[in-house]
PDB file of C-alpha atoms and ligand atoms in Angstrom:
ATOM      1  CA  UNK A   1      10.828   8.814 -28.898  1.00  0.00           C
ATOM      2  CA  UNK A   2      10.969   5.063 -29.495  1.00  0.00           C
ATOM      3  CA  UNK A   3       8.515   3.000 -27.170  1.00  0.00           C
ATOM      4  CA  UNK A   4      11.304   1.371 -24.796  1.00  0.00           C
ATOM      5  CA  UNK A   5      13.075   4.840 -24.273  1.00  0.00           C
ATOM      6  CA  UNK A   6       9.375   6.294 -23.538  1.00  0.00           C
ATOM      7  CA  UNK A   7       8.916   3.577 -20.781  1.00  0.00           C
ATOM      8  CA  UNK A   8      12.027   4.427 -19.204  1.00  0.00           C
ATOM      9  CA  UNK A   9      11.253   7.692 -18.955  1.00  0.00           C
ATOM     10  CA  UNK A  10       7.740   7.413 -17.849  1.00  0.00           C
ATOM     11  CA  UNK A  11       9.731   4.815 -14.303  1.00  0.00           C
ATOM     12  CA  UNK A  12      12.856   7.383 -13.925  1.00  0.00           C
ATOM     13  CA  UNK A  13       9.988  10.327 -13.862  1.00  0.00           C
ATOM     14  CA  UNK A  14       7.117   8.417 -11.727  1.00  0.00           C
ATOM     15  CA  UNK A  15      10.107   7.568  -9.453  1.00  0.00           C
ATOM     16  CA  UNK A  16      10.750  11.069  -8.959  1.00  0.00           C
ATOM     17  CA  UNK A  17       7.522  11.352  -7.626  1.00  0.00           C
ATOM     18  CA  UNK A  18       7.785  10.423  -3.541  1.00  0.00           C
ATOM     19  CA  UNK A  19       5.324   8.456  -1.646  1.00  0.00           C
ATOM     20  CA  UNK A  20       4.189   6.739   1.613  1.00  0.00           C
ATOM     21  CA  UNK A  21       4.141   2.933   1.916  1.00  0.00           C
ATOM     22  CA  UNK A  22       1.374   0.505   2.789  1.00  0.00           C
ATOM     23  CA  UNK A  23       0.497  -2.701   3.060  1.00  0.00           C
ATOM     24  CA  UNK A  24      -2.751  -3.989   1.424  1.00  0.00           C
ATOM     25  CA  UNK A  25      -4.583  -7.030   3.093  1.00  0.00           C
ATOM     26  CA  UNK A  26      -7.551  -9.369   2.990  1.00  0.00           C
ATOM     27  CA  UNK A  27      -8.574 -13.415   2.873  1.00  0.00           C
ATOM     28  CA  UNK A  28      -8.332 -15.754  -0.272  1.00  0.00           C
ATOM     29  CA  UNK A  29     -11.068 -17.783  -0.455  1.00  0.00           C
ATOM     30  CA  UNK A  30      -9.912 -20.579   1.813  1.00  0.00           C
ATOM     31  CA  UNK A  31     -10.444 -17.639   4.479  1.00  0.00           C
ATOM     32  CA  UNK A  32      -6.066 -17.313   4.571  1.00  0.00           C
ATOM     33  CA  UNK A  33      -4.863 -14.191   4.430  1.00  0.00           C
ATOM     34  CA  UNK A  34      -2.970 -12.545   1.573  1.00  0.00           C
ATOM     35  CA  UNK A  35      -1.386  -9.253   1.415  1.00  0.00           C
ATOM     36  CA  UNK A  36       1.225  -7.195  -0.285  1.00  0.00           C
ATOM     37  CA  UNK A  37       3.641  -4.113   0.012  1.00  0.00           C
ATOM     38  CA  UNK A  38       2.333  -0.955  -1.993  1.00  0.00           C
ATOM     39  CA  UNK A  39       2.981   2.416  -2.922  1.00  0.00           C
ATOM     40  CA  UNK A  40       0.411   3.417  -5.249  1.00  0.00           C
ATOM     41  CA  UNK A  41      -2.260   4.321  -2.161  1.00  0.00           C
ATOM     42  CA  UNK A  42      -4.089   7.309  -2.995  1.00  0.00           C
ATOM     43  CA  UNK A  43      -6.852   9.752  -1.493  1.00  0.00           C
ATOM     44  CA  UNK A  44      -9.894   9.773  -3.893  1.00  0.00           C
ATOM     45  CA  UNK A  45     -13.004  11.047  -2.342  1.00  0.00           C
ATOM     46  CA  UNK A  46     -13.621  12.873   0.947  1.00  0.00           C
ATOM     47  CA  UNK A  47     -17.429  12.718   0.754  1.00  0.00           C
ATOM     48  CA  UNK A  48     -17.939   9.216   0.026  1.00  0.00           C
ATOM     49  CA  UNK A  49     -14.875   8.348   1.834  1.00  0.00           C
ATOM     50  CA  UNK A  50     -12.570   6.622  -1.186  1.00  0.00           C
ATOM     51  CA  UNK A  51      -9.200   5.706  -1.295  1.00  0.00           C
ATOM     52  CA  UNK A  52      -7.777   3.498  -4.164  1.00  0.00           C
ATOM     53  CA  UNK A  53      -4.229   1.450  -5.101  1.00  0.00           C
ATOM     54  CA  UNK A  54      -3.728  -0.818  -8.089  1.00  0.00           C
ATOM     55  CA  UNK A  55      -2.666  -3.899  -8.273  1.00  0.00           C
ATOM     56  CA  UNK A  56      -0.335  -5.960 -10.417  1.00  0.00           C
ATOM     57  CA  UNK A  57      -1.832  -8.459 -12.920  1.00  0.00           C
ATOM     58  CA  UNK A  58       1.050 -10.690 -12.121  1.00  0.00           C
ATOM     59  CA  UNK A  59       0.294 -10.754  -8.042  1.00  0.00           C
ATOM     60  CA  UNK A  60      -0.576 -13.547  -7.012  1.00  0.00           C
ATOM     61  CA  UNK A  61      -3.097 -11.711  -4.307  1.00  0.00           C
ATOM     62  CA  UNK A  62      -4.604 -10.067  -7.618  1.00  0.00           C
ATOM     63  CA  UNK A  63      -7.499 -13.277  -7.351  1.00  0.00           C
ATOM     64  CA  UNK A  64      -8.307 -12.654  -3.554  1.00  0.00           C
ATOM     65  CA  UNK A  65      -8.563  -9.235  -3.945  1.00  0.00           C
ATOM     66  CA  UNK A  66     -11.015  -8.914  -6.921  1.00  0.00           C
ATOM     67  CA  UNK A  67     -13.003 -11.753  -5.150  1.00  0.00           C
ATOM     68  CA  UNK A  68     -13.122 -10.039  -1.788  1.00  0.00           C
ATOM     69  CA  UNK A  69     -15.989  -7.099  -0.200  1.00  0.00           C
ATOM     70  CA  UNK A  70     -13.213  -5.592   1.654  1.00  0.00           C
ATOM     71  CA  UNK A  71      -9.708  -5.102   2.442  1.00  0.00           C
ATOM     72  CA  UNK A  72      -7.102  -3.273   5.068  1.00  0.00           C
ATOM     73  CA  UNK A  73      -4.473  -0.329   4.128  1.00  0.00           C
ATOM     74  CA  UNK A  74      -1.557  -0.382   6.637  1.00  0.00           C
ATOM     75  CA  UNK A  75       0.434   2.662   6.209  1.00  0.00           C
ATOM     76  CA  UNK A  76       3.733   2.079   7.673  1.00  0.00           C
ATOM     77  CA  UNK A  77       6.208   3.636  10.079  1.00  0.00           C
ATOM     78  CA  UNK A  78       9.606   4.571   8.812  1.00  0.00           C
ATOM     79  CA  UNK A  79      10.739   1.862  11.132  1.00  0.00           C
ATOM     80  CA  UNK A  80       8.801  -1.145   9.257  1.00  0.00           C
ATOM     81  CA  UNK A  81      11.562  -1.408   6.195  1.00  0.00           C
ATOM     82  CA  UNK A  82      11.184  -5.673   6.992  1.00  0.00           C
ATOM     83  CA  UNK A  83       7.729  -5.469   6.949  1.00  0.00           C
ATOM     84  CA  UNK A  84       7.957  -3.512   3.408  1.00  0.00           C
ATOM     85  CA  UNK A  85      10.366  -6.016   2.043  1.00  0.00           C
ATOM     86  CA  UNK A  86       8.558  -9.387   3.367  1.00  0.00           C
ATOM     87  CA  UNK A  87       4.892  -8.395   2.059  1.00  0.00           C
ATOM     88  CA  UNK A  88       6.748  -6.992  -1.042  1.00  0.00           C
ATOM     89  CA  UNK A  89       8.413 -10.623  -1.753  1.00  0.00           C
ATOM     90  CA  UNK A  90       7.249 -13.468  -3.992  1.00  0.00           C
ATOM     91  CA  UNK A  91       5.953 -16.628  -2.027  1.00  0.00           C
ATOM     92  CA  UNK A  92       6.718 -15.277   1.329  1.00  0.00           C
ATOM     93  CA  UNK A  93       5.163 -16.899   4.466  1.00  0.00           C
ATOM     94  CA  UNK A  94       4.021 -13.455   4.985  1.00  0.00           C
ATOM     95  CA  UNK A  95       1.880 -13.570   7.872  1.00  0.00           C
ATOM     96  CA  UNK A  96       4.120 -15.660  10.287  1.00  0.00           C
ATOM     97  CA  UNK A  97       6.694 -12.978  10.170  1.00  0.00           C
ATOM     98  CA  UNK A  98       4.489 -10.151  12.137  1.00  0.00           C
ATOM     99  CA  UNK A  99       1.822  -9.826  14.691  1.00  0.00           C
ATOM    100  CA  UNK A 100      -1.970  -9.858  13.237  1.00  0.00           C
ATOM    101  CA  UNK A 101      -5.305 -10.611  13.957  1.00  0.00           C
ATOM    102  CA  UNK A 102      -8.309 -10.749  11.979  1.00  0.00           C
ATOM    103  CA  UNK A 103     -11.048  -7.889  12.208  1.00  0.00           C
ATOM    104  CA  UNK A 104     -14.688  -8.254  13.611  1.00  0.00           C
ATOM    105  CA  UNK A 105     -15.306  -8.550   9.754  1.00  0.00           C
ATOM    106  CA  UNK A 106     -12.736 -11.178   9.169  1.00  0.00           C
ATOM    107  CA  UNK A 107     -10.335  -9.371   7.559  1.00  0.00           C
ATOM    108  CA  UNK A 108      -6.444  -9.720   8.870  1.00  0.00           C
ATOM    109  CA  UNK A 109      -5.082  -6.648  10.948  1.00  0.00           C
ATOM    110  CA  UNK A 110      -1.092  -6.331  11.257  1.00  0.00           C
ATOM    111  CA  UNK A 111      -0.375  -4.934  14.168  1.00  0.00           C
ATOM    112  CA  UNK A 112       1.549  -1.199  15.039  1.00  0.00           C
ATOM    113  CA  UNK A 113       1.557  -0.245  11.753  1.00  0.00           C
ATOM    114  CA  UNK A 114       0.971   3.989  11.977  1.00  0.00           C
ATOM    115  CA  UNK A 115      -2.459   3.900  10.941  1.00  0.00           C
ATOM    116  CA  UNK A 116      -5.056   1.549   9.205  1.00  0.00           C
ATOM    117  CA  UNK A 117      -7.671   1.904   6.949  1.00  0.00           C
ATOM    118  CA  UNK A 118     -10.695  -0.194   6.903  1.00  0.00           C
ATOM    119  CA  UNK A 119     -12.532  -0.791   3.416  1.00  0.00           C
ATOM    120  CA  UNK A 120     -15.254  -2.178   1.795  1.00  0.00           C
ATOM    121  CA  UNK A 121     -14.730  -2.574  -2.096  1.00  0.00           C
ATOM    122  CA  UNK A 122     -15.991   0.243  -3.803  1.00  0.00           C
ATOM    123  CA  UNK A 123     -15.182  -0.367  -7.265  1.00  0.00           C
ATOM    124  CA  UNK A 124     -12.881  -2.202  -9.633  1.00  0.00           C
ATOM    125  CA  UNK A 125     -11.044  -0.887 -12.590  1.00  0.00           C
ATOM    126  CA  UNK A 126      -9.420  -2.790 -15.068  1.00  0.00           C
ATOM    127  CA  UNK A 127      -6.077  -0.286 -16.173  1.00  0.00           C
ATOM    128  CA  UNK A 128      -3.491  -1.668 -18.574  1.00  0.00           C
ATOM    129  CA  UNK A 129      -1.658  -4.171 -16.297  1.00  0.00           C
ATOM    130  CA  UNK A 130      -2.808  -3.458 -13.419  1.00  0.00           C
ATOM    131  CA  UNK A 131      -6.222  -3.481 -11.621  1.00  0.00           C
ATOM    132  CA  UNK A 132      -7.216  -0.472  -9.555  1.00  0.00           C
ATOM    133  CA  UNK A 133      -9.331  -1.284  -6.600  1.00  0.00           C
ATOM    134  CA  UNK A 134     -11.308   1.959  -4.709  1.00  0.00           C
ATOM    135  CA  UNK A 135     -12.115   1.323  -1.507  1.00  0.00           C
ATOM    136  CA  UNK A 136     -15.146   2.581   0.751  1.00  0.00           C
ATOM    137  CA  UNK A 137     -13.559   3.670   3.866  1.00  0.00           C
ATOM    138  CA  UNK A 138     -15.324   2.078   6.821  1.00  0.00           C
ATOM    139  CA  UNK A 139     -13.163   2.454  10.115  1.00  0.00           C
ATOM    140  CA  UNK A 140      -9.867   4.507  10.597  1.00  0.00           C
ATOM    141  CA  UNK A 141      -7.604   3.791  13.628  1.00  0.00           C
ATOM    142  CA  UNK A 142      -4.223   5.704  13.974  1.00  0.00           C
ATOM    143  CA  UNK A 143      -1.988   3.372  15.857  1.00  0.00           C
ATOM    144  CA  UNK A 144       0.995   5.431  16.607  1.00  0.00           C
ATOM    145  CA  UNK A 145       2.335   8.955  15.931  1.00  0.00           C
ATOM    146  CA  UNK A 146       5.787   7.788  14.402  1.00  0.00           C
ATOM    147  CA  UNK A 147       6.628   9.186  11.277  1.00  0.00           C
ATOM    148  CA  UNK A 148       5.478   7.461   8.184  1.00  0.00           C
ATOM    149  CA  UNK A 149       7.659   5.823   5.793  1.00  0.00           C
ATOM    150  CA  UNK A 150       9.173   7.732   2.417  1.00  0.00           C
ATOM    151  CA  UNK A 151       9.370   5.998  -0.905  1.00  0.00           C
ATOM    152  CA  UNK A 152      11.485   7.599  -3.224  1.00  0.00           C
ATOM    153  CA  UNK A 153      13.529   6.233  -6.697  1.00  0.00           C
ATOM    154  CA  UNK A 154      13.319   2.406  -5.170  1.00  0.00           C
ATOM    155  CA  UNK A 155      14.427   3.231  -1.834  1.00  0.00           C
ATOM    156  CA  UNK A 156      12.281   3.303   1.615  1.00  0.00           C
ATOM    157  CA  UNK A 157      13.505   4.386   4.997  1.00  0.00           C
ATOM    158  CA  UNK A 158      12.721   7.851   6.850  1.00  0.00           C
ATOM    159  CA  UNK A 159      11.138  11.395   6.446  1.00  0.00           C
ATOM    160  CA  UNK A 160      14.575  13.301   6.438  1.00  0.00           C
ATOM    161  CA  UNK A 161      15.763  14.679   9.956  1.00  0.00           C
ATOM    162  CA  UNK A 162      15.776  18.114   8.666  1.00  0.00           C
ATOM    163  CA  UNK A 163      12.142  17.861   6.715  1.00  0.00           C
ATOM    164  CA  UNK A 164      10.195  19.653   9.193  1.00  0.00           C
ATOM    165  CA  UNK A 165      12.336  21.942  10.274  1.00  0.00           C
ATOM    166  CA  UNK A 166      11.334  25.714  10.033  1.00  0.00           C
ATOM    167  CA  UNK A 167      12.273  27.675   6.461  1.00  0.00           C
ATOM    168  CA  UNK A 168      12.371  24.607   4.359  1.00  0.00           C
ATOM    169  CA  UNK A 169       8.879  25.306   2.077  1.00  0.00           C
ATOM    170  CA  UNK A 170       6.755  24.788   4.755  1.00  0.00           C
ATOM    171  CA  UNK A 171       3.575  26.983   4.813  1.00  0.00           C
TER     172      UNK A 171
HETATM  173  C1  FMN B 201       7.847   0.075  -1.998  1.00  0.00           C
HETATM  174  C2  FMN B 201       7.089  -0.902  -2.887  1.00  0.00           C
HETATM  175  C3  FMN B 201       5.919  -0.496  -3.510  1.00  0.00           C
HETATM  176  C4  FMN B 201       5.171  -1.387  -4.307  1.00  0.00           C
HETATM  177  N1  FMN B 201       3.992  -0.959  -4.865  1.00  0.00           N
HETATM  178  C5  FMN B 201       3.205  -1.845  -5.546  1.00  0.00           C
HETATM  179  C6  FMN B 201       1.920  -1.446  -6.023  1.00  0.00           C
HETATM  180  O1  FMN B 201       1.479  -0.309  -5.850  1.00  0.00           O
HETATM  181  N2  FMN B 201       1.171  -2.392  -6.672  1.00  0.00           N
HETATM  182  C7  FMN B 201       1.620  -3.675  -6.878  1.00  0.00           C
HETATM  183  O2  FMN B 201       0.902  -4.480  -7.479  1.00  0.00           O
HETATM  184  N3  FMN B 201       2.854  -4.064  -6.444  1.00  0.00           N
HETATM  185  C8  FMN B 201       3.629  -3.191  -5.754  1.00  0.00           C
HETATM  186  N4  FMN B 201       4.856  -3.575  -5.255  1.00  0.00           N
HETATM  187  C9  FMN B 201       5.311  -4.939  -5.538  1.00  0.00           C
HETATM  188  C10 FMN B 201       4.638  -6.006  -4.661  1.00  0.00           C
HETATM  189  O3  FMN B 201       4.746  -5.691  -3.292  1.00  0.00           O
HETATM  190  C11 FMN B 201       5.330  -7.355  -4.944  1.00  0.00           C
HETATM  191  O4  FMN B 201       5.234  -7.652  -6.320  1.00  0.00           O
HETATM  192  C12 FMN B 201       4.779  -8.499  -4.126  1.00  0.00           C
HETATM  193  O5  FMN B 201       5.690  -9.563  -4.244  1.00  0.00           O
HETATM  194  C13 FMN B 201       3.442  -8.989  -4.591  1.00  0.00           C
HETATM  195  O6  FMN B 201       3.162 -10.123  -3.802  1.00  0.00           O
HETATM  196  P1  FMN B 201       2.136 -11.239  -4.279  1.00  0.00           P
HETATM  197  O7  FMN B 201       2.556 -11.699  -5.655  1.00  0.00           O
HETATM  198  O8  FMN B 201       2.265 -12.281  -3.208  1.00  0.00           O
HETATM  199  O9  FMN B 201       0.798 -10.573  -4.296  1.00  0.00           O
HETATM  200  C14 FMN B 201       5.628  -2.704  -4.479  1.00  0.00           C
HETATM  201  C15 FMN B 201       6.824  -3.115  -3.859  1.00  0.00           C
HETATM  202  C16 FMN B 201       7.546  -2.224  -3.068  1.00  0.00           C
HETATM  203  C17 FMN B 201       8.806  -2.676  -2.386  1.00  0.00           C
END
């Protein structure tokens, strides 16, 4: 398989793959804070309590982040598709378009997200083009009991009406 058919693959496949939606945030070093739209928020480690993402080398949070103790994961409601697109844009005034405040360790909190994640940095990976940062979990509140949002083959919106109803491979 030539290289460029192999990449392909590897998107169309990983795309298959559905996930949640967050939004990753912490302060440059001019104490402003930065942020961005992910999906690539995993569970790592139960005992420490680890979670990690990765981040673009072309983001232009990539700095703050590597420079930073800690950072916030906002997982998002199926509700927050603006809030997905606005942290997911390029030179964005990202943090006049929602409610925030920052965190009794300085660290910028959107506000009625579903739930959010406290962190100090744990470790830092260096992974092909991206960066993977693992994150000590330090405080969890759950702000709401909306469903989250699905991201699935480039689109984000809502868990399927019919997902949780009875017969459909649930346990
Ligand atoms: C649903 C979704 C998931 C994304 N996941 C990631 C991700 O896991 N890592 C990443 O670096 N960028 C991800 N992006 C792209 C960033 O959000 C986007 O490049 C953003 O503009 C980066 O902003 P910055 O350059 O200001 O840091 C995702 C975008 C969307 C819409």
């Amino acid at each position: 398989m030539q290289k460029q058919e192999k990449i392909s693959l590897f998107k169309e496949v990983m795309g298959d793959y559905p996930t949640g939606v967050a939004i990753i945030t912490t302060v440059g070093k001019d104490g402003k804070p930065v942020g961005l739209t992910v999906s690539s928020l995993s569970s790592v480690s139960i005992n420490p309590l680890l979670i990690s993402w990765c981040i673009d080398e072309g983001s232009s949070s990539l700095e703050a982040f590597e420079k930073a103790n800690g950072f916030i994961v906002h997982i998002l409601n199926g509700e927050q598709a603006e809030l997905c697109k606005t942290f997911a844009s390029k030179n964005a005034d990202k943090f006049s378009n929602c409610d925030w405040e920052y965190s009794k360790s300085g660290l910028p909190i959107i506000s009625d997200t579903l739930a959010v994640l406290e962190c100090n940095t744990y470790k830092q990976v260096e992974a092909g083009d991206h960066t993977m940062l693992i994150g000590e979990v330090t405080d969890i509140h759950r702000t709401s009991d909306k469903d989250p949002m699905l991201y699935h083959r480039r689109k984000f919106g809502f868990i399927p009406s019919d997902f949780y109803k009875e017969g459909l491979g649930s346990k």
